[in-house]
């Protein structure tokens, strides 16, 4: 999976369009002051939880090891008294389960506190922004994009980032089915005679349909209609008319379809064609674009945005590690904002 958290830096320079800073107010001073306060708050909040989780896991492992060793010694020294070592083993398993439940609860508390702290970071960057780690775009939105023709029966995702009416999320779409096949099996009897027969077997097949970043943003066309740009290997949608654009680069790499040729040429102005190709050059994949029903849908296969990771078990929470989370969130917001700014029909 290709990460694009740093692409926002390139978007600033390559597209050369005005964009509000991700941090409000006087960017340098407020960014330093606000970021410092957020990092201090994060360390003071998360480190005690991580330390408690680490202690619980260490206690669980230590107790389980000591109890197991005790039960083994009882088995060796008193093999005629199985009740003794069975009792010790049972009590050890019960207490180990209790300690395991405690460590899982502490880990969940740490992750929840991390998500809450990260939400505060994102709101400081933009009051309209929010991140829901366990949510994604609806299946209806993915179908409405007209960017997928394959059948699928499994749909899921995470990291739903929204800024106003613009949003993006990580999607995983698959088609899972059971395939039946036959194999030839041979059997040999006691006399050495070999017989063959067909044996029916089944296996689960997983066909990836889409795995990557899905973006939706408001983008009304000058005239109501549909304009879709898909890689040439995928071809056009059957209900659309193929059009040639003024950009030879897009024409050579994309199949451009429109509900009406006039609408397509009117929407794909020279400035928008340049912005679309610049976007294509900046991302580590070949994206697809669909202008439909006043919205722009973009799919970026095998691509992801990073929002940082919760603290690990053994490494203490430090300002430097949380700073990377802040940078990742800032880059993700800038990426979505710049996409909205530059891919809007002019």
Coordinates of C-alpha atoms in Angstrom, one line a residue:
X1 CA 0.0 0.0 0.0
X2 CA 1.5 3.3 -1.1
X3 CA 1.3 6.1 1.4
X4 CA 0.7 9.6 0.2
X5 CA 0.9 11.6 3.4
X6 CA 3.8 13.7 2.1
X7 CA 2.2 14.5 -1.3
X8 CA 0.5 17.6 0.1
X9 CA 4.0 19.3 0.0
X10 CA 4.2 18.7 -3.7
X11 CA 0.6 19.9 -4.2
X12 CA 1.5 23.3 -2.8
X13 CA 4.3 23.8 -5.3
X14 CA 3.2 22.0 -8.4
X15 CA -0.4 23.3 -8.6
X16 CA 0.6 26.8 -7.5
X17 CA -2.8 27.8 -6.4
X18 CA -3.8 29.7 -3.3
X19 CA -4.7 27.6 -0.3
X20 CA -5.5 28.4 3.3
X21 CA -2.9 27.1 5.8
X22 CA -3.8 23.9 7.6
X23 CA -3.3 25.7 10.9
X24 CA -5.5 28.9 11.4
X25 CA -4.1 32.3 12.1
X26 CA -0.4 33.2 12.0
X27 CA 0.8 29.9 10.8
X28 CA 4.4 29.7 12.1
X29 CA 3.8 31.2 15.6
X30 CA 0.4 29.5 16.3
X31 CA 1.6 26.3 14.8
X32 CA 4.5 26.2 17.2
X33 CA 2.5 27.2 20.3
X34 CA -0.5 25.0 19.6
X35 CA 1.5 22.1 18.5
X36 CA 3.7 22.3 21.6
X37 CA 0.7 22.3 23.9
X38 CA -0.9 19.4 22.0
X39 CA 2.3 17.4 22.2
X40 CA 2.6 18.0 26.0
X41 CA -1.0 17.1 26.5
X42 CA -0.6 13.9 24.5
X43 CA 2.5 12.8 26.4
X44 CA 0.9 13.5 29.8
X45 CA -2.3 11.7 28.9
X46 CA -1.0 8.7 26.9
X47 CA 2.3 7.7 28.7
X48 CA 0.6 6.7 32.1
X49 CA -1.9 4.5 30.1
X50 CA 0.9 2.9 28.1
X51 CA 3.0 2.3 31.3
X52 CA 0.0 0.7 33.0
X53 CA -0.6 -1.5 30.0
X54 CA 3.0 -2.5 29.9
X55 CA 2.9 -3.4 33.6
X56 CA -0.2 -5.5 33.1
X57 CA 1.3 -7.4 30.2
X58 CA 4.6 -8.0 32.1
X59 CA 2.7 -9.2 35.2
X60 CA 0.6 -11.5 33.0
X61 CA 3.6 -13.0 31.4
X62 CA 5.6 -13.3 34.6
X63 CA 2.7 -14.9 36.5
X64 CA 2.0 -17.3 33.7
X65 CA 5.6 -18.4 33.5
X66 CA 5.9 -18.8 37.3
X67 CA 2.7 -20.8 37.5
X68 CA 3.7 -23.0 34.6
X69 CA 7.1 -23.7 36.2
X70 CA 5.5 -24.5 39.5
X71 CA 3.0 -26.9 37.9
X72 CA 5.9 -28.6 36.0
X73 CA 7.9 -29.0 39.2
X74 CA 4.9 -30.5 41.0
X75 CA 4.5 -32.9 38.1
X76 CA 8.1 -34.0 38.3
X77 CA 8.4 -34.2 42.1
X78 CA 4.9 -35.5 42.9
X79 CA 3.8 -37.5 39.9
X80 CA 1.4 -39.5 42.0
X81 CA -0.6 -36.5 43.1
X82 CA -2.0 -35.1 39.8
X83 CA -4.7 -33.2 41.7
X84 CA -2.1 -30.9 43.1
X85 CA -0.5 -29.8 39.9
X86 CA -3.8 -29.8 38.0
X87 CA -5.2 -27.4 40.7
X88 CA -2.2 -25.1 40.3
X89 CA -2.5 -25.2 36.5
X90 CA -6.2 -24.4 36.7
X91 CA -5.7 -21.5 39.1
X92 CA -2.9 -20.2 37.0
X93 CA -5.0 -20.3 33.9
X94 CA -7.8 -18.5 35.6
X95 CA -5.6 -15.7 37.0
X96 CA -3.8 -15.4 33.6
X97 CA -7.2 -14.9 31.9
X98 CA -8.0 -12.2 34.4
X99 CA -4.7 -10.4 33.8
X100 CA -5.2 -10.8 30.1
X101 CA -8.6 -9.2 30.3
X102 CA -7.0 -6.3 32.2
X103 CA -4.3 -5.8 29.7
X104 CA -6.8 -5.8 26.8
X105 CA -8.9 -3.2 28.6
X106 CA -5.9 -1.0 29.2
X107 CA -4.9 -1.3 25.6
X108 CA -8.4 -0.3 24.5
X109 CA -8.3 2.7 26.9
X110 CA -5.0 3.8 25.4
X111 CA -6.3 3.5 21.8
X112 CA -9.5 5.5 22.8
X113 CA -7.4 8.2 24.4
X114 CA -5.1 8.4 21.4
X115 CA -8.0 8.7 19.0
X116 CA -9.5 11.5 21.2
X117 CA -6.2 13.3 21.3
X118 CA -5.8 13.0 17.5
X119 CA -9.3 14.3 17.1
X120 CA -8.3 17.4 19.0
X121 CA -5.2 17.8 16.8
X122 CA -7.4 17.6 13.6
X123 CA -9.9 20.1 15.0
X124 CA -7.1 22.6 15.8
X125 CA -6.0 22.3 12.2
X126 CA -9.5 22.8 10.8
X127 CA -12.7 23.3 12.8
X128 CA -14.7 21.5 10.0
X129 CA -12.5 18.5 9.9
X130 CA -13.2 15.2 11.6
X131 CA -11.7 11.7 11.5
X132 CA -13.7 8.5 12.2
X133 CA -11.2 5.6 12.3
X134 CA -13.8 2.8 12.1
X135 CA -16.1 4.4 9.4
X136 CA -15.9 4.6 5.7
X137 CA -18.0 5.8 2.7
X138 CA -21.3 4.1 2.2
X139 CA -21.6 1.4 -0.4
X140 CA -24.1 3.5 -2.3
X141 CA -21.5 6.2 -2.8
X142 CA -19.1 3.7 -4.2
X143 CA -21.7 2.4 -6.6
X144 CA -22.8 5.9 -7.6
X145 CA -19.3 6.8 -8.7
X146 CA -19.5 4.6 -11.9
X147 CA -15.8 3.8 -11.4
X148 CA -16.3 0.1 -10.8
X149 CA -18.0 -2.5 -13.1
X150 CA -16.9 -5.7 -11.3
X151 CA -19.2 -7.7 -9.1
X152 CA -18.4 -7.8 -5.4
X153 CA -20.1 -9.1 -2.2
X154 CA -17.7 -7.8 0.5
X155 CA -17.4 -4.1 1.3
X156 CA -15.6 -2.4 4.2
X157 CA -13.2 0.4 5.1
X158 CA -11.8 2.7 7.7
X159 CA -10.3 6.2 8.4
X160 CA -13.2 8.4 7.2
X161 CA -11.8 11.9 7.0
X162 CA -14.2 14.8 6.2
X163 CA -13.7 18.5 5.8
X164 CA -17.1 20.1 5.2
X165 CA -18.7 18.3 2.3
X166 CA -15.4 16.7 1.1
X167 CA -14.3 13.4 2.4
X168 CA -12.1 10.4 1.8
X169 CA -11.7 7.0 3.3
X170 CA -9.8 3.7 2.9
X171 CA -11.8 1.0 1.2
X172 CA -11.4 -2.7 0.7
X173 CA -13.8 -4.3 -1.8
X174 CA -13.7 -8.0 -2.6
X175 CA -15.6 -10.8 -4.2
X176 CA -15.5 -13.9 -2.1
X177 CA -16.9 -17.2 -3.3
X178 CA -16.5 -20.9 -2.9
X179 CA -15.1 -22.8 -5.8
X180 CA -15.7 -26.5 -6.3
X181 CA -13.1 -28.7 -8.0
X182 CA -12.2 -32.4 -8.4
X183 CA -8.9 -34.2 -7.8
X184 CA -7.9 -37.7 -8.7
X185 CA -7.2 -39.9 -5.7
X186 CA -5.6 -43.3 -5.9
X187 CA -6.0 -46.2 -3.4
X188 CA -4.0 -49.4 -3.2
X189 CA -5.4 -52.5 -1.6
X190 CA -3.5 -55.3 0.2
X191 CA -3.0 -57.2 -3.1
X192 CA -1.3 -54.2 -4.7
X193 CA -4.2 -53.3 -7.0
X194 CA -4.5 -49.5 -7.5
X195 CA -7.8 -47.9 -8.2
X196 CA -8.5 -44.2 -9.1
X197 CA -11.6 -42.1 -8.3
X198 CA -12.6 -38.5 -8.4
X199 CA -12.9 -36.7 -5.1
X200 CA -14.9 -33.4 -4.8
X201 CA -13.3 -30.6 -2.9
X202 CA -14.0 -26.9 -2.2
X203 CA -11.9 -23.8 -1.6
X204 CA -12.5 -20.2 -0.9
X205 CA -11.5 -17.7 -3.6
X206 CA -10.9 -14.0 -2.8
X207 CA -10.9 -11.7 -5.8
X208 CA -9.8 -8.1 -5.0
X209 CA -12.0 -5.5 -6.6
X210 CA -10.7 -2.3 -5.1
X211 CA -8.2 -1.6 -2.3
X212 CA -7.2 2.0 -1.8
X213 CA -8.3 5.6 -1.2
X214 CA -11.8 6.7 -2.2
X215 CA -12.6 10.5 -2.3
X216 CA -15.9 12.4 -2.7
X217 CA -16.2 16.1 -3.0
X218 CA -18.7 18.7 -4.3
X219 CA -17.9 19.5 -7.9
X220 CA -20.9 20.7 -10.0
X221 CA -20.4 20.8 -13.7
X222 CA -21.3 23.9 -15.8
X223 CA -24.2 21.8 -17.3
X224 CA -25.8 18.8 -15.6
X225 CA -24.3 15.6 -16.8
X226 CA -21.6 12.9 -16.3
X227 CA -18.0 12.9 -17.2
X228 CA -15.8 9.9 -16.3
X229 CA -12.1 9.4 -16.8
X230 CA -10.9 5.9 -16.3
X231 CA -7.6 4.2 -17.3
X232 CA -7.6 2.9 -20.8
X233 CA -7.2 -0.7 -19.7
X234 CA -10.6 -0.4 -17.9
X235 CA -12.4 1.1 -20.9
X236 CA -15.4 3.4 -20.8
X237 CA -18.8 2.7 -19.3
X238 CA -21.2 1.4 -21.9
X239 CA -23.7 4.3 -21.5
X240 CA -21.2 7.1 -22.1
X241 CA -19.9 8.7 -25.3
X242 CA -16.2 8.6 -25.9
X243 CA -14.6 12.0 -26.3
X244 CA -11.1 13.3 -27.1
X245 CA -9.7 16.0 -24.9
X246 CA -7.3 18.8 -25.7
X247 CA -4.7 17.1 -23.5
X248 CA -2.7 14.5 -25.4
X249 CA -1.4 13.1 -22.1
X250 CA -4.9 12.4 -20.7
X251 CA -6.1 11.1 -24.1
X252 CA -3.1 8.6 -24.3
X253 CA -3.6 7.4 -20.7
X254 CA -7.4 7.6 -20.1
X255 CA -10.6 6.6 -21.7
X256 CA -12.8 9.7 -21.3
X257 CA -16.6 9.3 -21.4
X258 CA -19.4 11.7 -21.1
X259 CA -23.2 11.5 -21.0
X260 CA -23.2 14.2 -23.8
X261 CA -20.2 15.3 -25.9
X262 CA -21.0 19.0 -25.5
X263 CA -21.2 18.6 -21.7
X264 CA -17.9 16.7 -21.6
X265 CA -16.0 19.3 -23.7
X266 CA -17.6 22.2 -21.7
X267 CA -16.6 20.7 -18.4
X268 CA -13.0 19.7 -19.3
X269 CA -11.6 23.1 -19.7
X270 CA -7.8 23.5 -20.4
X271 CA -7.2 24.5 -16.7
X272 CA -9.0 21.5 -15.4
X273 CA -7.2 19.2 -17.8
X274 CA -3.9 20.5 -16.5
X275 CA -5.0 20.1 -12.9
X276 CA -6.2 16.5 -13.6
X277 CA -2.9 15.5 -15.2
X278 CA -0.9 17.3 -12.4
X279 CA -2.9 15.3 -9.8
X280 CA -2.1 12.1 -11.8
X281 CA 1.6 12.9 -11.7
X282 CA 1.6 13.5 -7.9
X283 CA 0.0 10.3 -6.8
X284 CA 1.8 6.9 -6.8
X285 CA -1.0 5.2 -8.9
X286 CA -3.3 5.9 -11.8
X287 CA -6.5 7.4 -10.3
X288 CA -9.9 7.5 -11.9
X289 CA -12.2 10.5 -11.9
X290 CA -16.0 10.7 -12.1
X291 CA -18.0 14.0 -12.2
X292 CA -21.6 12.9 -11.4
X293 CA -24.6 14.4 -9.7
X294 CA -22.8 17.5 -8.6
X295 CA -19.9 15.5 -7.0
X296 CA -16.5 14.4 -8.0
X297 CA -15.5 10.8 -7.1
X298 CA -11.9 9.8 -7.2
X299 CA -10.4 6.3 -6.6
X300 CA -6.7 5.8 -6.0
X301 CA -5.9 2.1 -6.0
X302 CA -3.3 0.7 -3.6
X303 CA -2.9 4.1 -2.0
X304 CA -3.4 5.3 1.6
X305 CA -3.3 8.3 3.8
X306 CA -1.5 8.0 7.1
X307 CA -2.9 9.4 10.4
X308 CA -0.2 8.0 12.7
X309 CA -0.3 4.9 14.9
X310 CA -1.3 4.5 18.6
X311 CA 1.7 4.1 21.0
X312 CA 3.3 0.7 21.2
X313 CA 3.7 -1.5 24.2
X314 CA 7.4 -1.1 25.0
X315 CA 8.4 2.3 23.6
X316 CA 7.6 5.3 25.9
X317 CA 5.4 8.0 24.5
X318 CA 7.6 10.9 23.4
X319 CA 6.9 14.3 21.8
X320 CA 8.9 13.2 18.8
X321 CA 6.6 10.2 18.0
X322 CA 3.5 12.3 18.5
X323 CA 4.9 15.0 16.3
X324 CA 4.9 12.5 13.5
X325 CA 1.2 11.9 14.1
X326 CA 0.6 15.7 13.9
X327 CA 2.6 15.9 10.6
X328 CA 0.7 13.0 9.1
X329 CA -2.7 14.5 10.0
X330 CA -1.6 17.9 8.6
X331 CA -0.4 16.3 5.3
X332 CA -3.7 14.4 5.0
X333 CA -5.8 17.4 5.5
X334 CA -3.7 19.5 3.1
X335 CA -4.0 16.7 0.5
X336 CA -7.8 16.6 0.6
X337 CA -8.1 20.4 0.7
X338 CA -5.8 20.8 -2.3
X339 CA -7.7 18.1 -4.2
X340 CA -11.0 20.0 -3.6
X341 CA -9.4 23.3 -4.6
X342 CA -7.7 22.1 -7.8
X343 CA -10.1 19.5 -9.2
X344 CA -13.2 21.8 -9.2
X345 CA -14.5 22.5 -12.7
X346 CA -13.7 26.0 -13.6

